[in-house]
XYZ file of C-alpha atoms in Angstrom:
202
model
C 130.256 208.107 246.010
C 129.569 209.713 242.830
C 132.417 210.156 240.284
C 132.353 212.495 237.389
C 134.173 211.345 234.321
C 136.234 214.145 232.346
C 137.268 215.724 235.664
C 140.409 213.554 235.993
C 143.537 214.268 234.357
C 147.128 212.563 234.549
C 150.030 214.862 233.844
C 153.984 214.815 233.689
C 156.371 217.384 235.149
C 156.247 219.127 231.995
C 152.456 219.774 232.586
C 151.389 217.733 229.601
C 148.163 216.204 230.548
C 145.568 213.676 229.277
C 141.934 213.821 230.610
C 140.750 210.469 231.337
C 137.725 208.914 229.897
C 137.731 205.777 232.013
C 134.110 204.317 232.718
C 134.955 201.571 234.876
C 135.495 202.236 238.747
C 135.468 199.481 241.383
C 135.246 200.150 245.170
C 138.178 198.620 247.206
C 136.702 199.763 250.303
C 134.611 202.882 251.616
C 137.623 205.311 250.855
C 139.665 203.660 248.217
C 138.559 203.092 244.653
C 140.299 201.481 241.560
C 139.802 203.317 238.243
C 140.367 201.226 235.108
C 141.867 203.137 232.129
C 140.344 202.431 228.682
C 142.561 201.398 225.585
C 142.203 205.240 224.513
C 143.624 206.629 227.865
C 146.557 204.189 227.640
C 147.229 205.237 223.865
C 147.032 208.836 224.664
C 149.312 208.444 228.142
C 152.130 206.773 225.971
C 152.124 208.972 222.884
C 152.020 212.320 225.056
C 154.840 210.667 227.285
C 152.730 210.867 230.505
C 153.369 208.377 233.413
C 156.579 207.089 232.401
C 157.792 207.285 235.981
C 156.088 207.753 239.524
C 157.425 211.393 239.617
C 156.009 212.031 236.000
C 152.562 210.757 236.859
C 150.503 213.265 238.791
C 146.809 212.658 238.983
C 144.678 215.961 239.201
C 141.065 216.443 239.734
C 138.601 219.365 239.734
C 136.158 220.309 242.477
C 133.204 218.000 242.327
C 135.051 215.277 240.506
C 133.863 212.886 243.445
C 130.738 213.319 245.739
C 130.207 211.642 249.000
C 127.114 209.885 249.924
C 125.718 213.303 251.264
C 126.294 215.055 248.099
C 129.099 217.065 249.262
C 131.949 217.807 246.557
C 135.584 216.810 247.070
C 137.873 219.835 246.689
C 140.040 219.776 243.660
C 143.614 218.679 244.179
C 146.419 216.410 242.802
C 148.383 213.391 244.244
C 151.234 211.124 242.862
C 151.269 207.220 243.117
C 152.813 205.561 246.164
C 153.282 202.462 244.058
C 154.200 202.732 240.355
C 154.779 199.611 238.140
C 156.917 200.267 234.922
C 155.853 199.316 231.678
C 158.447 196.207 230.814
C 156.363 194.496 228.236
C 157.940 194.600 224.737
C 155.802 195.399 221.694
C 154.566 192.916 219.508
C 153.975 192.673 215.619
C 150.332 192.444 215.031
C 149.976 192.545 211.318
C 150.843 193.937 207.915
C 148.026 196.263 206.847
C 149.703 197.195 203.584
C 152.553 195.898 201.204
C 152.383 197.828 198.069
C 154.768 196.548 195.440
C 153.959 199.349 193.057
C 154.777 202.179 195.379
C 157.242 199.989 197.413
C 155.470 200.860 200.687
C 155.310 198.353 203.643
C 153.334 199.011 206.901
C 153.897 197.255 210.000
C 151.311 197.427 212.878
C 152.355 196.853 216.433
C 150.034 196.289 219.543
C 151.034 199.672 220.935
C 152.664 203.049 220.097
C 156.508 202.680 219.230
C 159.254 204.912 218.569
C 159.569 204.451 214.794
C 162.202 207.183 214.517
C 164.704 204.453 215.784
C 163.470 201.811 213.434
C 166.207 199.870 211.893
C 165.376 198.409 208.473
C 168.387 196.280 208.480
C 166.666 193.998 210.983
C 163.755 193.248 208.572
C 163.616 190.167 206.392
C 161.437 189.352 203.551
C 160.992 185.593 202.784
C 158.813 183.199 201.125
C 158.096 180.740 203.919
C 158.372 180.972 207.714
C 160.126 177.772 208.307
C 163.095 176.776 205.923
C 162.523 179.594 203.370
C 164.010 179.171 199.904
C 164.702 182.885 199.478
C 165.247 185.766 201.789
C 165.949 189.542 201.203
C 167.139 192.119 203.872
C 166.603 195.731 203.055
C 169.865 197.452 202.343
C 168.805 201.119 201.563
C 165.178 201.478 202.651
C 163.942 204.048 205.106
C 161.447 204.652 207.764
C 160.507 208.411 206.966
C 157.753 208.838 209.387
C 158.328 210.474 212.821
C 154.986 209.734 214.273
C 154.659 207.983 217.521
C 151.919 205.436 217.007
C 151.497 201.839 216.371
C 152.242 201.799 212.700
C 155.756 201.858 211.271
C 155.716 202.750 207.458
C 158.911 201.415 205.533
C 159.698 202.921 202.125
C 161.504 200.386 200.168
C 164.237 201.604 197.842
C 164.070 200.568 194.166
C 167.036 198.396 194.620
C 165.546 196.586 197.640
C 162.235 196.150 195.789
C 163.927 194.837 192.756
C 165.913 192.299 194.862
C 162.567 190.989 196.267
C 160.890 190.700 192.800
C 164.091 189.144 191.376
C 163.800 186.173 193.749
C 160.534 185.202 191.767
C 159.128 183.742 194.822
C 158.990 186.161 197.797
C 155.503 187.738 197.874
C 154.282 186.464 194.519
C 151.209 185.593 196.460
C 149.936 186.272 200.008
C 150.984 182.727 201.505
C 154.637 183.352 200.289
C 155.010 186.828 201.809
C 156.395 186.667 205.422
C 158.073 189.627 206.898
C 160.365 188.642 209.793
C 161.071 191.436 212.188
C 164.389 190.667 214.181
C 164.924 191.648 217.911
C 165.647 195.527 218.276
C 164.017 196.487 214.989
C 161.855 198.897 217.120
C 161.139 199.930 220.820
C 158.098 200.952 222.499
C 157.965 204.464 224.127
C 159.252 202.977 227.367
C 162.420 201.553 225.644
C 161.322 198.039 225.717
C 162.781 196.323 222.620
C 160.869 194.138 220.131
C 161.174 190.380 220.236
C 161.323 188.498 217.070
C 158.134 187.721 215.381
C 157.039 187.052 211.774
C 153.700 187.839 210.171
C 152.492 186.673 206.650
C 151.021 189.669 204.711
């Protein structure tokens, strides 16, 4: 069999579609094949809210997407999955690409797209050590202004919260004393799975 990439799409019930760029296909048998999605495919499926349930996950293909061993093209059609496994894995905090004390900007990067419109800054803690910190600050009036659905959450620290960090004289005076603890529920992924607690030094 011959497969033509770019001829396959996954779409939801609102007809939002993602064209697959997958490049790995393994034969299960002579009539069943397994297609491995690329990280880019998965990213676009999540941010476009495609395939969040079995009924919202329609695979479509154009005529000629598959050729049999004799070179005959399969007709264009569509199908839904007979088995569907929901995303139940919570997001994890990967790193902190930016903490700018001049601008009061904190960027948190997660391992997958998250719904930052629901981020709760009250569940963040800045501290000088991971274990037994001598000083901690929880933001009170900071905000998350961005409504983008991606893996980054940008926190704009209020002047009061930024001053509270500076007044400790120890938190984030250097990279090794700049720990950001993200408590459970700070943010959820696009499937609604809430974050588990984690901490990353800047």
